[in-house]
C-alpha atoms as a printed R data frame, in Angstrom:
    type eleno elety resid chain resno       x       y       z
1   ATOM     1    CA   MET     A     1  -7.123   9.854 -28.628
2   ATOM     2    CA   GLU     A     2  -6.457  13.558 -28.213
3   ATOM     3    CA   ARG     A     3  -7.265  14.967 -24.780
4   ATOM     4    CA   SER     A     4  -7.493  18.602 -23.693
5   ATOM     5    CA   PHE     A     5  -6.269  19.887 -20.328
6   ATOM     6    CA   TYR     A     6  -6.615  23.599 -19.560
7   ATOM     7    CA   GLY     A     7  -6.940  24.231 -23.279
8   ATOM     8    CA   THR     A     8  -3.833  22.218 -24.190
9   ATOM     9    CA   THR     A     9  -4.467  19.250 -26.456
10  ATOM    10    CA   LEU     A    10  -2.366  16.144 -25.827
11  ATOM    11    CA   ALA     A    11  -1.895  13.476 -28.468
12  ATOM    12    CA   SER     A    12  -1.409  10.660 -25.951
13  ATOM    13    CA   PRO     A    13  -3.324   9.924 -22.724
14  ATOM    14    CA   LEU     A    14  -0.156   8.595 -21.112
15  ATOM    15    CA   MET     A    15   1.692  10.739 -18.576
16  ATOM    16    CA   LEU     A    16   5.017   9.494 -17.204
17  ATOM    17    CA   GLY     A    17   7.085  10.420 -14.184
18  ATOM    18    CA   THR     A    18  10.835  10.957 -14.403
19  ATOM    19    CA   ALA     A    19  12.033   9.612 -11.036
20  ATOM    20    CA   GLY     A    20  13.880   6.411 -10.264
21  ATOM    21    CA   TYR     A    21  15.284   5.454 -13.646
22  ATOM    22    CA   PRO     A    22  18.646   3.667 -13.550
23  ATOM    23    CA   SER     A    23  20.193   6.128 -16.028
24  ATOM    24    CA   PRO     A    24  19.340   9.166 -18.159
25  ATOM    25    CA   ALA     A    25  19.628   7.035 -21.295
26  ATOM    26    CA   THR     A    26  17.069   4.582 -19.920
27  ATOM    27    CA   LEU     A    27  14.674   7.419 -19.091
28  ATOM    28    CA   THR     A    28  14.982   8.821 -22.606
29  ATOM    29    CA   ALA     A    29  14.457   5.407 -24.206
30  ATOM    30    CA   ALA     A    30  11.366   4.793 -22.071
31  ATOM    31    CA   PHE     A    31   9.796   8.099 -23.045
32  ATOM    32    CA   GLN     A    32  10.514   7.513 -26.706
33  ATOM    33    CA   ALA     A    33   8.927   4.062 -26.516
34  ATOM    34    CA   SER     A    34   5.884   5.304 -24.595
35  ATOM    35    CA   GLY     A    35   4.840   8.173 -26.827
36  ATOM    36    CA   ALA     A    36   3.843   9.960 -23.602
37  ATOM    37    CA   SER     A    37   2.676  13.542 -23.941
38  ATOM    38    CA   VAL     A    38   3.554  14.698 -20.424
39  ATOM    39    CA   ALA     A    39   6.546  14.325 -18.109
40  ATOM    40    CA   THR     A    40   6.088  15.006 -14.409
41  ATOM    41    CA   VAL     A    41   9.125  16.502 -12.703
42  ATOM    42    CA   SER     A    42   9.934  17.355  -9.103
43  ATOM    43    CA   LEU     A    43  11.689  20.536  -8.104
44  ATOM    44    CA   ARG     A    44  15.191  19.762  -6.853
45  ATOM    45    CA   ARG     A    45  17.642  22.060  -5.185
46  ATOM    46    CA   GLU     A    46  20.855  22.456  -7.128
47  ATOM    47    CA   SER     A    47  24.327  23.481  -6.121
48  ATOM    48    CA   GLY     A    48  25.118  27.081  -6.875
49  ATOM    49    CA   ALA     A    49  28.540  26.112  -8.209
50  ATOM    50    CA   ALA     A    50  27.964  22.788  -9.968
51  ATOM    51    CA   ARG     A    51  24.285  23.358 -10.938
52  ATOM    52    CA   GLU     A    52  23.736  19.612 -11.262
53  ATOM    53    CA   GLY     A    53  20.064  20.092 -12.082
54  ATOM    54    CA   GLN     A    54  20.806  21.787 -15.379
55  ATOM    55    CA   ASP     A    55  21.722  18.548 -17.168
56  ATOM    56    CA   PHE     A    56  18.476  16.922 -16.036
57  ATOM    57    CA   TRP     A    57  16.396  19.898 -17.174
58  ATOM    58    CA   ALA     A    58  18.117  19.896 -20.564
59  ATOM    59    CA   MET     A    59  17.343  16.196 -20.932
60  ATOM    60    CA   ILE     A    60  13.649  16.769 -20.120
61  ATOM    61    CA   GLN     A    61  13.455  19.607 -22.621
62  ATOM    62    CA   ALA     A    62  14.933  17.331 -25.280
63  ATOM    63    CA   LEU     A    63  12.035  14.882 -24.810
64  ATOM    64    CA   ASP     A    64   9.745  17.453 -26.456
65  ATOM    65    CA   VAL     A    65   6.816  16.774 -24.121
66  ATOM    66    CA   LYS     A    66   4.649  18.952 -21.902
67  ATOM    67    CA   VAL     A    67   6.224  19.397 -18.464
68  ATOM    68    CA   LEU     A    68   4.069  18.986 -15.363
69  ATOM    69    CA   PRO     A    69   6.027  20.016 -12.237
70  ATOM    70    CA   ASN     A    70   4.787  18.560  -8.973
71  ATOM    71    CA   THR     A    71   4.898  19.369  -5.281
72  ATOM    72    CA   ALA     A    72   5.937  15.852  -4.261
73  ATOM    73    CA   GLY     A    73   6.872  15.507  -0.603
74  ATOM    74    CA   CYS     A    74   4.954  18.569   0.599
75  ATOM    75    CA   HIS     A    75   2.882  18.186   3.770
76  ATOM    76    CA   THR     A    76   1.409  21.656   4.334
77  ATOM    77    CA   VAL     A    77  -0.364  24.350   2.363
78  ATOM    78    CA   LYS     A    78   2.540  26.751   2.787
79  ATOM    79    CA   GLU     A    79   5.105  24.199   1.657
80  ATOM    80    CA   ALA     A    80   3.084  23.217  -1.413
81  ATOM    81    CA   VAL     A    81   2.355  26.812  -2.438
82  ATOM    82    CA   THR     A    82   5.998  27.838  -2.034
83  ATOM    83    CA   THR     A    83   7.204  24.836  -4.042
84  ATOM    84    CA   ALA     A    84   4.673  25.576  -6.795
85  ATOM    85    CA   HIS     A    85   5.906  29.155  -7.134
86  ATOM    86    CA   MET     A    86   9.505  27.969  -7.349
87  ATOM    87    CA   ALA     A    87   8.550  25.366  -9.950
88  ATOM    88    CA   ARG     A    88   6.755  27.940 -12.091
89  ATOM    89    CA   GLU     A    89   9.853  30.094 -12.096
90  ATOM    90    CA   VAL     A    90  12.213  27.204 -12.904
91  ATOM    91    CA   PHE     A    91  10.124  25.363 -15.497
92  ATOM    92    CA   GLY     A    92   8.239  28.283 -16.982
93  ATOM    93    CA   THR     A    93   4.757  26.762 -16.902
94  ATOM    94    CA   PRO     A    94   1.536  27.499 -14.987
95  ATOM    95    CA   TRP     A    95   0.821  23.759 -14.790
96  ATOM    96    CA   ILE     A    96   1.341  22.195 -11.378
97  ATOM    97    CA   LYS     A    97   0.571  18.739 -10.068
98  ATOM    98    CA   LEU     A    98  -0.510  19.533  -6.536
99  ATOM    99    CA   GLU     A    99   0.376  16.996  -3.859
100 ATOM   100    CA   VAL     A   100  -0.190  17.649  -0.159
101 ATOM   101    CA   ILE     A   101   0.565  14.433   1.704
102 ATOM   102    CA   GLY     A   102  -1.322  13.654   4.907
103 ATOM   103    CA   ASP     A   103  -0.028  10.199   5.824
104 ATOM   104    CA   ASP     A   104   3.557   9.036   5.411
105 ATOM   105    CA   ASP     A   105   2.734   5.318   5.246
106 ATOM   106    CA   THR     A   106   0.050   5.414   2.543
107 ATOM   107    CA   LEU     A   107   1.015   8.790   1.020
108 ATOM   108    CA   GLN     A   108  -2.691   9.568   1.084
109 ATOM   109    CA   PRO     A   109  -3.487  13.205   0.304
110 ATOM   110    CA   ASN     A   110  -4.488  15.588   3.071
111 ATOM   111    CA   VAL     A   111  -7.657  16.613   1.273
112 ATOM   112    CA   PHE     A   112  -8.381  19.561   3.575
113 ATOM   113    CA   ASP     A   113  -5.038  21.252   2.912
114 ATOM   114    CA   LEU     A   114  -5.211  20.129  -0.731
115 ATOM   115    CA   VAL     A   115  -8.404  22.111  -1.321
116 ATOM   116    CA   GLU     A   116  -6.967  25.178   0.400
117 ATOM   117    CA   ALA     A   117  -3.701  25.013  -1.555
118 ATOM   118    CA   ALA     A   118  -5.652  24.552  -4.791
119 ATOM   119    CA   ARG     A   119  -7.698  27.670  -4.015
120 ATOM   120    CA   VAL     A   120  -4.585  29.749  -3.334
121 ATOM   121    CA   LEU     A   121  -2.742  28.563  -6.440
122 ATOM   122    CA   SER     A   122  -5.745  28.863  -8.779
123 ATOM   123    CA   ALA     A   123  -6.265  32.441  -7.647
124 ATOM   124    CA   ASP     A   124  -2.615  33.102  -8.479
125 ATOM   125    CA   GLY     A   125  -2.928  31.891 -12.068
126 ATOM   126    CA   PHE     A   126  -1.778  28.286 -11.704
127 ATOM   127    CA   GLN     A   127  -3.470  25.515 -13.655
128 ATOM   128    CA   VAL     A   128  -3.774  22.908 -10.942
129 ATOM   129    CA   PHE     A   129  -3.762  19.123 -11.368
130 ATOM   130    CA   PRO     A   130  -4.696  17.931  -7.848
131 ATOM   131    CA   TYR     A   131  -3.638  14.475  -6.666
132 ATOM   132    CA   THR     A   132  -6.680  13.479  -4.666
133 ATOM   133    CA   THR     A   133  -8.733  10.550  -3.408
134 ATOM   134    CA   ASP     A   134 -11.800   9.157  -5.169
135 ATOM   135    CA   ASP     A   135 -14.179  11.033  -2.838
136 ATOM   136    CA   LEU     A   136 -16.907  12.902  -4.759
137 ATOM   137    CA   VAL     A   137 -17.352  15.618  -2.126
138 ATOM   138    CA   VAL     A   138 -13.646  16.421  -2.148
139 ATOM   139    CA   ALA     A   139 -13.758  16.482  -5.939
140 ATOM   140    CA   ASP     A   140 -16.586  19.035  -5.825
141 ATOM   141    CA   ARG     A   141 -14.590  21.224  -3.446
142 ATOM   142    CA   LEU     A   142 -11.534  21.097  -5.701
143 ATOM   143    CA   LEU     A   143 -13.595  22.199  -8.683
144 ATOM   144    CA   GLU     A   144 -15.079  25.022  -6.621
145 ATOM   145    CA   ALA     A   145 -11.513  26.015  -5.674
146 ATOM   146    CA   GLY     A   146 -10.678  26.553  -9.335
147 ATOM   147    CA   CYS     A   147  -9.343  23.204 -10.538
148 ATOM   148    CA   GLU     A   148 -10.412  22.136 -14.035
149 ATOM   149    CA   VAL     A   149  -8.811  18.678 -13.825
150 ATOM   150    CA   LEU     A   150  -9.092  15.948 -11.187
151 ATOM   151    CA   MET     A   151  -6.487  13.258 -10.527
152 ATOM   152    CA   PRO     A   152  -7.913  10.562  -8.227
153 ATOM   153    CA   TRP     A   153  -5.617   7.810  -7.063
154 ATOM   154    CA   GLY     A   154  -5.998   4.244  -8.219
155 ATOM   155    CA   ALA     A   155  -4.031   2.954  -5.223
156 ATOM   156    CA   PRO     A   156  -1.271   4.321  -2.946
157 ATOM   157    CA   ILE     A   157   1.730   5.821  -4.751
158 ATOM   158    CA   GLY     A   158   4.255   3.209  -5.816
159 ATOM   159    CA   SER     A   159   2.126   0.268  -4.648
160 ATOM   160    CA   GLY     A   160   1.403  -1.169  -8.095
161 ATOM   161    CA   ARG     A   161  -1.981  -2.429  -6.867
162 ATOM   162    CA   GLY     A   162  -3.948  -1.030  -9.774
163 ATOM   163    CA   LEU     A   163  -7.515   0.215  -9.293
164 ATOM   164    CA   ASN     A   164  -8.410  -0.484  -5.660
165 ATOM   165    CA   ASN     A   165 -11.931   0.907  -5.988
166 ATOM   166    CA   PRO     A   166 -13.287   0.672  -9.552
167 ATOM   167    CA   PHE     A   167 -16.788   1.469  -8.289
168 ATOM   168    CA   ALA     A   168 -15.671   4.839  -6.895
169 ATOM   169    CA   LEU     A   169 -13.704   5.678 -10.044
170 ATOM   170    CA   ARG     A   170 -16.705   4.761 -12.209
171 ATOM   171    CA   ALA     A   171 -18.930   6.929 -10.019
172 ATOM   172    CA   MET     A   172 -16.551   9.873 -10.372
173 ATOM   173    CA   ARG     A   173 -16.575   9.542 -14.149
174 ATOM   174    CA   ALA     A   174 -20.384   9.494 -14.158
175 ATOM   175    CA   HIS     A   175 -20.648  12.390 -11.688
176 ATOM   176    CA   PHE     A   176 -18.261  14.647 -13.634
177 ATOM   177    CA   PRO     A   177 -18.841  13.740 -17.294
178 ATOM   178    CA   ASP     A   178 -17.255  16.932 -18.651
179 ATOM   179    CA   VAL     A   179 -14.253  17.210 -16.310
180 ATOM   180    CA   PRO     A   180 -10.898  15.813 -17.510
181 ATOM   181    CA   LEU     A   181 -10.030  12.926 -15.186
182 ATOM   182    CA   VAL     A   182  -6.630  11.270 -14.747
183 ATOM   183    CA   VAL     A   183  -5.993   8.130 -12.711
184 ATOM   184    CA   ASP     A   184  -2.831   8.949 -10.799
185 ATOM   185    CA   ALA     A   185  -0.832   6.570  -8.587
186 ATOM   186    CA   GLY     A   186  -0.931   2.852  -7.977
187 ATOM   187    CA   ILE     A   187  -0.777   1.720 -11.600
188 ATOM   188    CA   GLY     A   188   1.497  -1.331 -11.764
189 ATOM   189    CA   LEU     A   189   0.617  -3.159 -14.988
190 ATOM   190    CA   PRO     A   190  -0.550  -2.196 -18.469
191 ATOM   191    CA   SER     A   191  -3.828  -3.987 -17.729
192 ATOM   192    CA   HIS     A   192  -4.438  -1.502 -14.891
193 ATOM   193    CA   ALA     A   193  -3.995   1.399 -17.300
194 ATOM   194    CA   ALA     A   194  -6.293  -0.227 -19.836
195 ATOM   195    CA   ALA     A   195  -8.947  -0.708 -17.148
196 ATOM   196    CA   ALA     A   196  -8.783   2.990 -16.237
197 ATOM   197    CA   MET     A   197  -9.222   4.015 -19.854
198 ATOM   198    CA   GLU     A   198 -12.090   1.544 -20.277
199 ATOM   199    CA   LEU     A   199 -13.871   3.408 -17.461
200 ATOM   200    CA   GLY     A   200 -13.740   6.534 -19.618
201 ATOM   201    CA   TYR     A   201 -10.839   8.307 -17.960
202 ATOM   202    CA   ASP     A   202  -8.937  10.809 -20.059
203 ATOM   203    CA   ALA     A   203  -5.407   9.797 -19.083
204 ATOM   204    CA   VAL     A   204  -3.287   7.816 -16.652
205 ATOM   205    CA   LEU     A   205  -0.176   8.989 -14.828
206 ATOM   206    CA   LEU     A   206   2.434   6.514 -13.641
207 ATOM   207    CA   ASN     A   207   6.110   6.322 -12.782
208 ATOM   208    CA   THR     A   208   7.333   3.353 -10.773
209 ATOM   209    CA   ALA     A   209   5.764   0.700 -13.024
210 ATOM   210    CA   VAL     A   210   8.059   1.827 -15.840
211 ATOM   211    CA   SER     A   211  11.134   3.170 -14.057
212 ATOM   212    CA   LYS     A   212  11.551   0.048 -11.891
213 ATOM   213    CA   ALA     A   213  10.764  -2.514 -14.593
214 ATOM   214    CA   GLY     A   214  13.530  -4.851 -15.740
215 ATOM   215    CA   ASP     A   215  13.227  -3.286 -19.194
216 ATOM   216    CA   PRO     A   216  11.705   0.200 -18.802
217 ATOM   217    CA   ALA     A   217  11.493   0.867 -22.541
218 ATOM   218    CA   MET     A   218   9.648  -2.390 -23.203
219 ATOM   219    CA   MET     A   219   7.268  -1.718 -20.313
220 ATOM   220    CA   ALA     A   220   6.662   1.827 -21.541
221 ATOM   221    CA   ARG     A   221   5.747   0.460 -24.965
222 ATOM   222    CA   ALA     A   222   3.344  -1.984 -23.323
223 ATOM   223    CA   PHE     A   223   1.648   0.876 -21.485
224 ATOM   224    CA   ALA     A   224   1.342   2.820 -24.740
225 ATOM   225    CA   ASP     A   225  -0.479  -0.142 -26.290
226 ATOM   226    CA   ALA     A   226  -2.650  -0.563 -23.194
227 ATOM   227    CA   VAL     A   227  -3.962   3.010 -23.051
228 ATOM   228    CA   ARG     A   228  -4.786   2.898 -26.763
229 ATOM   229    CA   ALA     A   229  -6.660  -0.381 -26.320
230 ATOM   230    CA   GLY     A   230  -8.542   0.854 -23.266
231 ATOM   231    CA   ALA     A   231  -9.568   4.119 -24.916
232 ATOM   232    CA   ALA     A   232 -10.713   2.302 -28.042
233 ATOM   233    CA   ALA     A   233 -12.721  -0.174 -25.966
234 ATOM   234    CA   HIS     A   234 -14.496   2.660 -24.157
235 ATOM   235    CA   ALA     A   235 -15.252   4.435 -27.424
236 ATOM   236    CA   ALA     A   236 -16.674   1.212 -28.876
237 ATOM   237    CA   ASP     A   237 -19.434   1.132 -26.213
238 ATOM   238    CA   PRO     A   238 -18.691  -2.274 -24.670
239 ATOM   239    CA   MET     A   239 -21.363  -4.773 -23.649
240 ATOM   240    CA   GLU     A   240 -22.667  -4.757 -20.093
241 ATOM   241    CA   PRO     A   241 -21.770  -7.754 -17.898
242 ATOM   242    CA   ARG     A   242 -24.517 -10.314 -17.293
243 ATOM   243    CA   ASP     A   243 -25.273 -12.685 -14.453
244 ATOM   244    CA   MET     A   244 -26.502 -15.420 -16.775
245 ATOM   245    CA   ALA     A   245 -25.043 -17.047 -19.857
246 ATOM   246    CA   ALA     A   246 -26.332 -15.942 -23.247
247 ATOM   247    CA   PRO     A   247 -25.664 -17.947 -26.423
248 ATOM   248    CA   SER     A   248 -23.492 -16.112 -28.917
249 ATOM   249    CA   THR     A   249 -24.710 -18.357 -31.750
250 ATOM   250    CA   PRO     A   250 -28.411 -17.859 -32.637
251 ATOM   251    CA   VAL     A   251 -30.629 -20.920 -32.338
252 ATOM   252    CA   LEU     A   252 -33.206 -19.700 -34.874
253 ATOM   253    CA   GLY     A   253 -33.187 -22.074 -37.828
254 ATOM   254    CA   LYS     A   254 -31.241 -24.739 -36.000
255 ATOM   255    CA   ALA     A   255 -32.105 -28.292 -37.072
256 ATOM   256    CA   PHE     A   256 -33.638 -30.495 -34.383
257 ATOM   257    CA   LEU     A   257 -33.245 -34.267 -34.651
258 ATOM   258    CA   SER     A   258 -35.933 -36.499 -33.228
C-alpha cells in the first residue's frame, strides 16, 4: 500500500492529526496502534522562557513519522503564507498542509485565497497539500498553481459525517487519475475511511475521530484495518452495483422435477 507524495514514499495511507488528545501518552499510543505514516501539526507560539512547545516537538519526533505542518486557523493569503514560512523554519520541512478558511461555521476553504496562497508558496519551494473542496475547477487551478497533491474534504472539519458527496469524490478520482488524492476532514468512522480508499484515493487524513474516541488507540487500530481493507478492495476491482438481482448459484445443470 505504498503511496508517493512529492517523491516521498509512505508505507501507510493513514495520516493522523495531533490535536485534542487527552494526554501525550494517549497520542503516542494511538500513533503506534495506527501505523500512520504522517502526523499533521499546527504551529504554536511558545514562551521565550518556558519554551513549552519543545516537549511536544520532541514527542512528535519520537513517533518517527513524516511531519506535515498545517496553517490551521488562517483566513487570509498573508496569514497562511506567513504561518507556512514559520512552520518551515520550526519543523524543517518543505511540506505544508495549506488551509485558508472562508467560513467560520463550516470551516469551508476560501478557494480563491487558497489558490493564490498555493501559487505563492509553490513558487517559494514549498510542497503544498491544499485542503480544498471537491470542485474540479478549483482542483485544476490548484494544480496549475504548482500543487502536486489534492486534499478534498469528505465533510466539514470535525463533523464526523463521512463522505458527504461520494459522486464528486469519485469524479475527482476519475478526472485526475495520476494525481495523489487524500480525503481530508469529516471522517468519523473506520467505514468512512474504507469507503474513501475503495474509491481509489491514495490516503485519508483524520484527527477528531481518533483523538476524541473513548479509546483512541483502539480506534486508531480500527482505522488502520479499514484503510488496508479499502485499498485492497479497490485493487481487487470490485463488482459494479446492479439494479436487478442476479443469482450467484448457476442454474445450468439444475434438476427440474415435473
